[in-house]
Short mmCIF file of C-alpha atoms in Angstrom, two decimals:
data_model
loop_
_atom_site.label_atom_id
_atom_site.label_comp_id
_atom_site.label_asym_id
_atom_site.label_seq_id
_atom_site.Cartn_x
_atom_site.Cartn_y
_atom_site.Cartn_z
CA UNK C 1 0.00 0.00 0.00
CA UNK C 2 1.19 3.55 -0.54
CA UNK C 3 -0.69 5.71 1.88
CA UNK C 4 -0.45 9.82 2.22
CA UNK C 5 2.81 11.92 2.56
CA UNK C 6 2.07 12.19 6.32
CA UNK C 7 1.20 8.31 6.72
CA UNK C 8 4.68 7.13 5.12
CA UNK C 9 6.33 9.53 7.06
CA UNK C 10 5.01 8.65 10.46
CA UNK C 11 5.52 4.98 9.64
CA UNK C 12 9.25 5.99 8.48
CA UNK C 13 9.76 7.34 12.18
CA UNK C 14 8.20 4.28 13.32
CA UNK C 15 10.74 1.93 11.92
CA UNK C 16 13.01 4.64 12.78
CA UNK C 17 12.37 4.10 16.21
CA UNK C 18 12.45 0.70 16.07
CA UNK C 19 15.94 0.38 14.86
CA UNK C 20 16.83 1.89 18.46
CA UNK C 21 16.10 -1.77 20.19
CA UNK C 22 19.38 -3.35 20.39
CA UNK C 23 20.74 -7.14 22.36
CA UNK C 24 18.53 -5.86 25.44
CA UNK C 25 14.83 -7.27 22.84
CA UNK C 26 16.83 -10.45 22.53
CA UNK C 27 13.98 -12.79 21.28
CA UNK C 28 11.53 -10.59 20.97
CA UNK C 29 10.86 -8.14 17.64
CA UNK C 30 12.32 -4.79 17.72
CA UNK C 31 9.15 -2.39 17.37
CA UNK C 32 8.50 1.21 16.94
CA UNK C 33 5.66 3.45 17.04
CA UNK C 34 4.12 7.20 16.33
CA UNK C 35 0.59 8.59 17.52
CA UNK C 36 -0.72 10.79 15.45
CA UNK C 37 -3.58 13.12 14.31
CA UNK C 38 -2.72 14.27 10.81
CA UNK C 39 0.63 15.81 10.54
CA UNK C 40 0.92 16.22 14.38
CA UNK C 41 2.81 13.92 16.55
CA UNK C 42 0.73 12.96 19.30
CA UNK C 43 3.60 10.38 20.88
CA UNK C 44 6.55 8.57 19.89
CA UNK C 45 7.79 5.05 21.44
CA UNK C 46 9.61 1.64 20.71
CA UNK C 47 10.41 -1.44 22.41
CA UNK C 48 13.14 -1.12 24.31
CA UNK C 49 13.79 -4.32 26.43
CA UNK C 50 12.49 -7.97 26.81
CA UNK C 51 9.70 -7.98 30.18
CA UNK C 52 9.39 -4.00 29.24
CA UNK C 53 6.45 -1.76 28.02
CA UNK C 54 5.92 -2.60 24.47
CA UNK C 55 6.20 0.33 21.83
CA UNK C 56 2.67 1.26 21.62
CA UNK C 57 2.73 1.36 25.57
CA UNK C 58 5.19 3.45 25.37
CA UNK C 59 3.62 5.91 22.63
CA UNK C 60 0.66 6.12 24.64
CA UNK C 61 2.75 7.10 27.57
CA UNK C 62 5.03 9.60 25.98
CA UNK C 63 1.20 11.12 24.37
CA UNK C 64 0.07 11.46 28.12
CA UNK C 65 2.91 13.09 29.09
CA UNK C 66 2.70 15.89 26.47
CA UNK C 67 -0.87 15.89 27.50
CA UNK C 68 -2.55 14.21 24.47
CA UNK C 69 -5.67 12.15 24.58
CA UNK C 70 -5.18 9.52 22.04
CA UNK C 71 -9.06 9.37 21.28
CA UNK C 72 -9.89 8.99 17.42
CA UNK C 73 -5.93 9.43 16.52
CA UNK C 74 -4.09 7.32 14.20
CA UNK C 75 -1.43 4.72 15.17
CA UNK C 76 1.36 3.72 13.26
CA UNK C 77 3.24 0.46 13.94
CA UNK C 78 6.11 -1.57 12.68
CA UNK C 79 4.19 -4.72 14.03
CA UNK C 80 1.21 -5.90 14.20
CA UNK C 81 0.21 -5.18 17.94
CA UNK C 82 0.39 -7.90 20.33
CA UNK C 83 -2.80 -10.15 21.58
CA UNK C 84 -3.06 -11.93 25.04
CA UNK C 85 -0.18 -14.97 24.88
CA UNK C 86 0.51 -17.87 27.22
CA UNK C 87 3.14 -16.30 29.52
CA UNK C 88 3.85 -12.85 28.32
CA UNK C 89 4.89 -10.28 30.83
CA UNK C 90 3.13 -7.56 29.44
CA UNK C 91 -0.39 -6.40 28.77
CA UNK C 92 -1.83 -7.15 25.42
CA UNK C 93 -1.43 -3.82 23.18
CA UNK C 94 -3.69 -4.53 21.10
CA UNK C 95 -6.65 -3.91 24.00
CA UNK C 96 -4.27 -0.65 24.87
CA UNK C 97 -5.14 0.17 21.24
CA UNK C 98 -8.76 -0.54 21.37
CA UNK C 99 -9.40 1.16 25.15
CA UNK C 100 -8.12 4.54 23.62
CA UNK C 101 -10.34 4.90 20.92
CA UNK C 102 -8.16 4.83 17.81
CA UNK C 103 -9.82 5.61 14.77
CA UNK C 104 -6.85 4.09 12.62
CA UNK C 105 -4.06 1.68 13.06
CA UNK C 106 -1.22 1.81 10.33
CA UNK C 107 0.80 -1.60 10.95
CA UNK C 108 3.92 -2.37 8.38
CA UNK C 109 3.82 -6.37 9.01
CA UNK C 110 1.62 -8.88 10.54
CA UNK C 111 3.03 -10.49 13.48
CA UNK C 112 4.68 -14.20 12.68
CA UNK C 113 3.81 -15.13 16.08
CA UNK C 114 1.26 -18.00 15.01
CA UNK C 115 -0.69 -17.35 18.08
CA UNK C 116 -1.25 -13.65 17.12
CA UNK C 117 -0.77 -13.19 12.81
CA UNK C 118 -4.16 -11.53 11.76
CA UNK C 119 -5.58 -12.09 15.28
CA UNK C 120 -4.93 -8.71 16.84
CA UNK C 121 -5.80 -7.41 13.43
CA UNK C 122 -9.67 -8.79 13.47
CA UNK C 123 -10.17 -7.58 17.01
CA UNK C 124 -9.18 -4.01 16.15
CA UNK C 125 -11.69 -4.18 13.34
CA UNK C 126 -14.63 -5.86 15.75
CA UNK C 127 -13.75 -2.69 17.63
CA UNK C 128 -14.53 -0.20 14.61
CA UNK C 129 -11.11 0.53 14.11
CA UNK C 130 -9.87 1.21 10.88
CA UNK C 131 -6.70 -1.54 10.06
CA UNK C 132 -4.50 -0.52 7.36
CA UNK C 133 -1.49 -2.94 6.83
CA UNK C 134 1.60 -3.29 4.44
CA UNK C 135 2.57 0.90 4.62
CA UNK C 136 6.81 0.49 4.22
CA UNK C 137 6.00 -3.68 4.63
CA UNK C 138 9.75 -4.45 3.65
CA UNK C 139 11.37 -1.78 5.10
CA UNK C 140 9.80 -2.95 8.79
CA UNK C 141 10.44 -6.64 8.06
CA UNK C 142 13.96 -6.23 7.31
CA UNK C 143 14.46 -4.45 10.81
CA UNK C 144 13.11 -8.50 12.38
CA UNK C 145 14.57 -12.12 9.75
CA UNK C 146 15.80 -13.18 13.31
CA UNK C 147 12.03 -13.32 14.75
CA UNK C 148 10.08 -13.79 11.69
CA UNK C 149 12.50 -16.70 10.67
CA UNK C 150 12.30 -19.04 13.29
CA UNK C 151 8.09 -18.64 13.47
CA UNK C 152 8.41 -19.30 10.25
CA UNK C 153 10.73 -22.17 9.82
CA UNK C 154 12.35 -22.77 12.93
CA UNK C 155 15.74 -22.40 12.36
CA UNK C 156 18.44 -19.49 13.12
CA UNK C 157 18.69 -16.71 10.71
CA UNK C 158 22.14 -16.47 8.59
CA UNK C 159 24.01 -13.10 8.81
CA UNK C 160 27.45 -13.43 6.84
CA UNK C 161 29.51 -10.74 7.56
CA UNK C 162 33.47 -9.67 6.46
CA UNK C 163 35.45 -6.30 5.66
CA UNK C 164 37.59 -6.19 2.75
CA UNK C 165 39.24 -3.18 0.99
CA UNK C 166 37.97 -1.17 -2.38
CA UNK C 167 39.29 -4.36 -4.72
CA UNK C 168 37.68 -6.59 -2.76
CA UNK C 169 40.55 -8.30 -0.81
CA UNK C 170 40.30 -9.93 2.78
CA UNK C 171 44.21 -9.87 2.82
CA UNK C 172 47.19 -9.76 1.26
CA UNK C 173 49.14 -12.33 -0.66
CA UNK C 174 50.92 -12.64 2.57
CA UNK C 175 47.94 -13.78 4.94
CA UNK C 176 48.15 -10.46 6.26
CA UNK C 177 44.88 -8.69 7.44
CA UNK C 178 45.23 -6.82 10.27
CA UNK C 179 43.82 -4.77 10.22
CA UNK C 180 41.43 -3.55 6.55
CA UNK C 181 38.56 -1.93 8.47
CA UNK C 182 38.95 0.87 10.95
CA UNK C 183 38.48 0.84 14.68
CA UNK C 184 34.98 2.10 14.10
CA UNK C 185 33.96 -1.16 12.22
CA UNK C 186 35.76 -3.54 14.48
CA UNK C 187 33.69 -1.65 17.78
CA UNK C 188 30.37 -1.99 15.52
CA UNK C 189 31.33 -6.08 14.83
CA UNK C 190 31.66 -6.25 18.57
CA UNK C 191 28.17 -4.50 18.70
CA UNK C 192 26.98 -7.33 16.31
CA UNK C 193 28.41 -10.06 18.59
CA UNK C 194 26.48 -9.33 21.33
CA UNK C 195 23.41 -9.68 19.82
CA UNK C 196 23.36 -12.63 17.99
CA UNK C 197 23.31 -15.92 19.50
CA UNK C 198 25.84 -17.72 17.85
CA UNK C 199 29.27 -16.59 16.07
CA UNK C 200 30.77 -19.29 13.66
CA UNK C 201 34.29 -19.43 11.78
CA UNK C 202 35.94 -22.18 10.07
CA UNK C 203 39.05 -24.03 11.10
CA UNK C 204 41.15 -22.05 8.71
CA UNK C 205 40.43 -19.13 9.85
CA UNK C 206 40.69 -20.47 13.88
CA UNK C 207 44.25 -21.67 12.71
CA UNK C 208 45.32 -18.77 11.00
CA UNK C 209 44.15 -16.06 13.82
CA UNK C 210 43.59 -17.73 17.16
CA UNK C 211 40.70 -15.86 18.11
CA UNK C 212 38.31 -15.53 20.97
CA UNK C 213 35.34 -14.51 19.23
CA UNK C 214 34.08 -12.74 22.11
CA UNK C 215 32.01 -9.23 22.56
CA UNK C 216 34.73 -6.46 23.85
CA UNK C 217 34.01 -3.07 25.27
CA UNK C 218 30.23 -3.04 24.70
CA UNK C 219 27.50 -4.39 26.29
CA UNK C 220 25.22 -7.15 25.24
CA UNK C 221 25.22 -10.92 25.43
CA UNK C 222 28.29 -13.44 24.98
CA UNK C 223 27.37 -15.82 21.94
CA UNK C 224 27.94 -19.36 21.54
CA UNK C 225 31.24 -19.70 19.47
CA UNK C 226 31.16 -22.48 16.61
CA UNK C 227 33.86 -23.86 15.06
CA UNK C 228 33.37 -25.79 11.42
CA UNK C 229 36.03 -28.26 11.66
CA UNK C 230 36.00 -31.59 9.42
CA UNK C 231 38.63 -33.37 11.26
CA UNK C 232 38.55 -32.15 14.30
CA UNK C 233 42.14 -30.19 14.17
CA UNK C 234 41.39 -27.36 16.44
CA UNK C 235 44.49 -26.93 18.64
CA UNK C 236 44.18 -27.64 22.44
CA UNK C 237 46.29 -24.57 23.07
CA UNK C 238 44.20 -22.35 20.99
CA UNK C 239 42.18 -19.27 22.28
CA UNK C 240 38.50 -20.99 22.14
CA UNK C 241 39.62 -23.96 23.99
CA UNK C 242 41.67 -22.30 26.96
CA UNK C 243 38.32 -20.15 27.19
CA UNK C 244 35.63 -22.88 26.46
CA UNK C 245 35.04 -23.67 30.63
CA UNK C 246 34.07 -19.46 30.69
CA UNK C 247 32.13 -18.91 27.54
CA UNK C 248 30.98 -22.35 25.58
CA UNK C 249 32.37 -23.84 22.10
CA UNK C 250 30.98 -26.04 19.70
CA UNK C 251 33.35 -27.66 17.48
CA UNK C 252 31.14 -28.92 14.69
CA UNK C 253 33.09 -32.01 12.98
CA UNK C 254 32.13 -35.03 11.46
CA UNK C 255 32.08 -39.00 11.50
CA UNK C 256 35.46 -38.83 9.97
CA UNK C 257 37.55 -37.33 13.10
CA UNK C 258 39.99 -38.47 15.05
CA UNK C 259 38.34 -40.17 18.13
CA UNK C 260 41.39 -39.02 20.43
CA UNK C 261 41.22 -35.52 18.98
CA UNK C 262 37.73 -35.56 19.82
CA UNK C 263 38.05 -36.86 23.09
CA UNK C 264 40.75 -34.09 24.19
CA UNK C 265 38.54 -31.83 22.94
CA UNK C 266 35.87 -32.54 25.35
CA UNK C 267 38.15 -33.08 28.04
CA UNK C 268 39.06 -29.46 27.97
CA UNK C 269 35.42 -28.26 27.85
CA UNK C 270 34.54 -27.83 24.08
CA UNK C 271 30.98 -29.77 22.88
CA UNK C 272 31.96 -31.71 19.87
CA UNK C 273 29.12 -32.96 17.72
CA UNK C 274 29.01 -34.84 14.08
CA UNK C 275 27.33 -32.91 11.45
CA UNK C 276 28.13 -34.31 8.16
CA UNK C 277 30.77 -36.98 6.10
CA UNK C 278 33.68 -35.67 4.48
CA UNK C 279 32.71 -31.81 5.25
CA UNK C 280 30.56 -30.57 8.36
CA UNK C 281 26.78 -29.99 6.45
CA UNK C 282 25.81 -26.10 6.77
CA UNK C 283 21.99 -27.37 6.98
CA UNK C 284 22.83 -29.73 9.78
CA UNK C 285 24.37 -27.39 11.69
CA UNK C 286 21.78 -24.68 11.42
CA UNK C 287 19.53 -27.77 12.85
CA UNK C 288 21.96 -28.26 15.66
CA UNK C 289 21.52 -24.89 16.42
CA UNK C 290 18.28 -24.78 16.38
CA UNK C 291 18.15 -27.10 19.09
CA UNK C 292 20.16 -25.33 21.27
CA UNK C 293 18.21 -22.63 20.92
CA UNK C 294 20.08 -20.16 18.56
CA UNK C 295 17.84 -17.89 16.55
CA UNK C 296 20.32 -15.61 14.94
CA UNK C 297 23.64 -17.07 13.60
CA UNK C 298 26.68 -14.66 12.56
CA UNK C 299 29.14 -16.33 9.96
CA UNK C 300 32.65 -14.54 10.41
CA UNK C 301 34.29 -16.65 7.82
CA UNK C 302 36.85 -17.77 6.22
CA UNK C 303 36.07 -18.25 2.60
CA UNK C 304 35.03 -21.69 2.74
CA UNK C 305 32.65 -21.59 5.38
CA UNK C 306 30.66 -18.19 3.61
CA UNK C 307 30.88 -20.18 0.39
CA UNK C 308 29.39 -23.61 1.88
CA UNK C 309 26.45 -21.58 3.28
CA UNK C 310 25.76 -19.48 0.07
CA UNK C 311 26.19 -22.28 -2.27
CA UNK C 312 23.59 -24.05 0.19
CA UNK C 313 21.17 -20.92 0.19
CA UNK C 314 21.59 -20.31 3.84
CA UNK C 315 22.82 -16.71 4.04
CA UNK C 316 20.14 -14.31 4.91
CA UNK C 317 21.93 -11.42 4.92
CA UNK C 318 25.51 -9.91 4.18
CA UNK C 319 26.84 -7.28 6.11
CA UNK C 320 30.09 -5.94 4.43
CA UNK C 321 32.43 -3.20 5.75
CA UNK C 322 34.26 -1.97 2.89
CA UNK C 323 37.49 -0.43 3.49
CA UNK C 324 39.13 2.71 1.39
CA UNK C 325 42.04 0.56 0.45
CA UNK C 326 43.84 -1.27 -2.47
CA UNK C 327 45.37 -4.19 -1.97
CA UNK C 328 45.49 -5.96 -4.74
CA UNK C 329 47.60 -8.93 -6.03
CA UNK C 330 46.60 -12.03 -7.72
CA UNK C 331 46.97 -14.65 -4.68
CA UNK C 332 45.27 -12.17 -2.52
CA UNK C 333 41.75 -13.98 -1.25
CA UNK C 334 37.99 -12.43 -1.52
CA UNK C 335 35.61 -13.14 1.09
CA UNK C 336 33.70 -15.98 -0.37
CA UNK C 337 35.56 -19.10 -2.05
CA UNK C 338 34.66 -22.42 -3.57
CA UNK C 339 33.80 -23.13 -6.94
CA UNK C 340 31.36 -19.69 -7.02
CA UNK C 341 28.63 -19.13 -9.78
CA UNK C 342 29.15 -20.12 -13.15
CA UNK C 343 27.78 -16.87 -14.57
CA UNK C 344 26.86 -13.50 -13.60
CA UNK C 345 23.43 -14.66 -14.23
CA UNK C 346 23.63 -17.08 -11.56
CA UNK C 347 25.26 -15.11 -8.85
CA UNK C 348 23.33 -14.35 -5.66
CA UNK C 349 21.14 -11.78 -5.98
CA UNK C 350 21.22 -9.08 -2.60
CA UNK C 351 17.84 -6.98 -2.38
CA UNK C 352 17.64 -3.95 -0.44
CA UNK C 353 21.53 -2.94 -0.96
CA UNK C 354 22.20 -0.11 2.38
CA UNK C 355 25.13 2.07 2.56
CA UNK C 356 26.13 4.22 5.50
CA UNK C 357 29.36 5.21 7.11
CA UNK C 358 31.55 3.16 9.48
CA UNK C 359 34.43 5.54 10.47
CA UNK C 360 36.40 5.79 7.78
CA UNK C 361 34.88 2.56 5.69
CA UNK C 362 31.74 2.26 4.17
CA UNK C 363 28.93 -0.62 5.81
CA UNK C 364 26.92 -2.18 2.78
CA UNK C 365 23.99 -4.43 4.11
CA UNK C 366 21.89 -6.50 1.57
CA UNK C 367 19.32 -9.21 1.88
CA UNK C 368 19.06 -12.53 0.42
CA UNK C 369 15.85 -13.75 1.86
CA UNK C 370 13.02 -11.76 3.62
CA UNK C 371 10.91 -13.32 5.90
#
């Protein structure tokens, strides 16, 4: 739908808004939403934190305090609002919505929630209230694949994510890559790791840099850390294992391993689990992973791994930090590997392509899949 000048731009500020709600929503959808009558702003909220008011709570509440009666104004919503559910915390919006006599309710998406999708929308209109949904519809669901993706199919959503300079290197010929993006980008990767569930790299990469793959400086959660490693060759001295007693690993391997590799492993406190002959299987893993839980998986590389998972039709979006740098040089790697498409025609297609500043780099965001 296109709606008025005023609609689109109240339901802009909504989604504005919602891209405020950060690791602290974990689970739940990050939500915005504007009160309105006409071109005045009546109230202005989003959701803020998991077990906290709810962004139409919060518009209503922001509306009261610049002493607005919400009474036949118009409500514009990222979400569909909320129904009564089986142990939520906080009171169903969508009565909120009908008790202060909207005349309107602007929503961008339906909820995925099967318990609510369409529900809340039906009661509104049993009310008398006028339900308009689909105003910026992509824009909104981009801001939620975690959320909508595992309602949908129950399995964690794919974010692949690298930095590599103007020419589109990772490093140099030399293995060198420390470090293409700027202090900016690394802090905002950091700000990515702590809210995602799970951070995976493959055993090339774990060889080649010894890293923790833990959040630094900033707040947020500390993800599970997953290592894609065929045969098991993770070193017992490495970074992840010293650590994997404080924050927990997952080597993911397969039948082919070495038993006593395996068994030192777990020893030391990693969780080692078969996922695949000959190479660990992207889709098992993300099955895996679903069982434990994990709704929002962050691939850090190397090559290999981001090829596997593209090749398998598993990314869901790509989050690249471009660098202003030339590197060049033919041995010099690119981000994704493997045998890649075998014409132009066939490449994957990104929808949506973002691009905003990241200290001195550039942050391009596409999407492969929208759910």
């Amino acid at each position: 739908m296109s709606g008025s000048e005023a609609d689109r731009r109240h339901m802009a500020r909504a989604i504005e808004l919602a891209a405020r709600g950060d690791y602290r929503v974990h689970r739940n959808p990050k939500v915005g939403a504007v009160l309105a009558r006409g071109a005045q702003v009546l109230g202005e909220g989003w959701h803020i934190e998991a077990g906290g008011p709810h962004a139409e709570a919060a518009a209503f509440a922001d509306a009261r305090t610049r002493g607005h009666d919400p009474l036949g104004a118009t409500l514009y919503v990222t979400l569909e609002p909320c129904g009564p559910l089986e142990g939520k915390r906080t009171p169903p919006c969508v009565a909120a919505c009908v008790e202060a006599g909207l005349a309107r309710v602007f929503a961008a998406t339906r909820d995925p929630h099967p318990e609510v999708s369409g529900r809340s929308f039906d009661r509104l209109r049993e009310a008398g209230v006028v339900v308009e949904v689909g105003l910026l519809e992509d824009a909104a669901r981009r801001l939620n694949g975690p959320f909508a993706k595992w309602f949908q199919h129950e399995l964690p959503y794919v974010t692949a994510k690298w930095a590599m300079s103007l020419d589109g290197k990772i490093a140099c010929h030399t293995g060198a890559s420390q470090w293409i993006s700027s202090e900016a980008s690394r802090r905002l990767t950091h700000v990515l790791r702590g809210e995602v569930d799970a951070i995976a790299i493959g055993i090339e990469t774990a060889l080649a840099d010894d890293p923790r793959l833990t959040r630094r400086d900033v707040p947020g959660r500390d993800p599970l850390r997953v290592v894609l490693d065929s045969q098991a060759r993770l070193p017992l001295a490495s970074q992840l294992v010293l650590t994997a007693r404080e924050r927990p690993v997952l080597l993911a391997t397969t039948a082919g391993a070495d038993a006593a590799r395996r068994a030192a492993l777990t020893e030391l406190g990693v969780e080692v689990e078969s996922l695949g002959t000959g190479r660990v299987d992207p889709g098992a893993l993300l099955e895996a992973l679903a069982k434990r839980g994990v709704r929002h998986l962050l691939l850090e590389g190397g090559g290999e791994v981001l090829a596997a998972f593209f090749s398998a039709g598993l990314v869901d979006r790509v989050l690249a930090f471009l660098a202003p740098k030339v590197i060049g040089g033919e041995g010099a790697p690119g981000p994704v590997r493997g045998a890649g498409a075998a014409s132009v025609a066939d490449a994957v297609r990104l929808l949506h392509l973002t691009a905003r500043p990241s200290g001195e780099d550039v942050l391009l965001e596409g999407h492969v899949h929208l759910y």
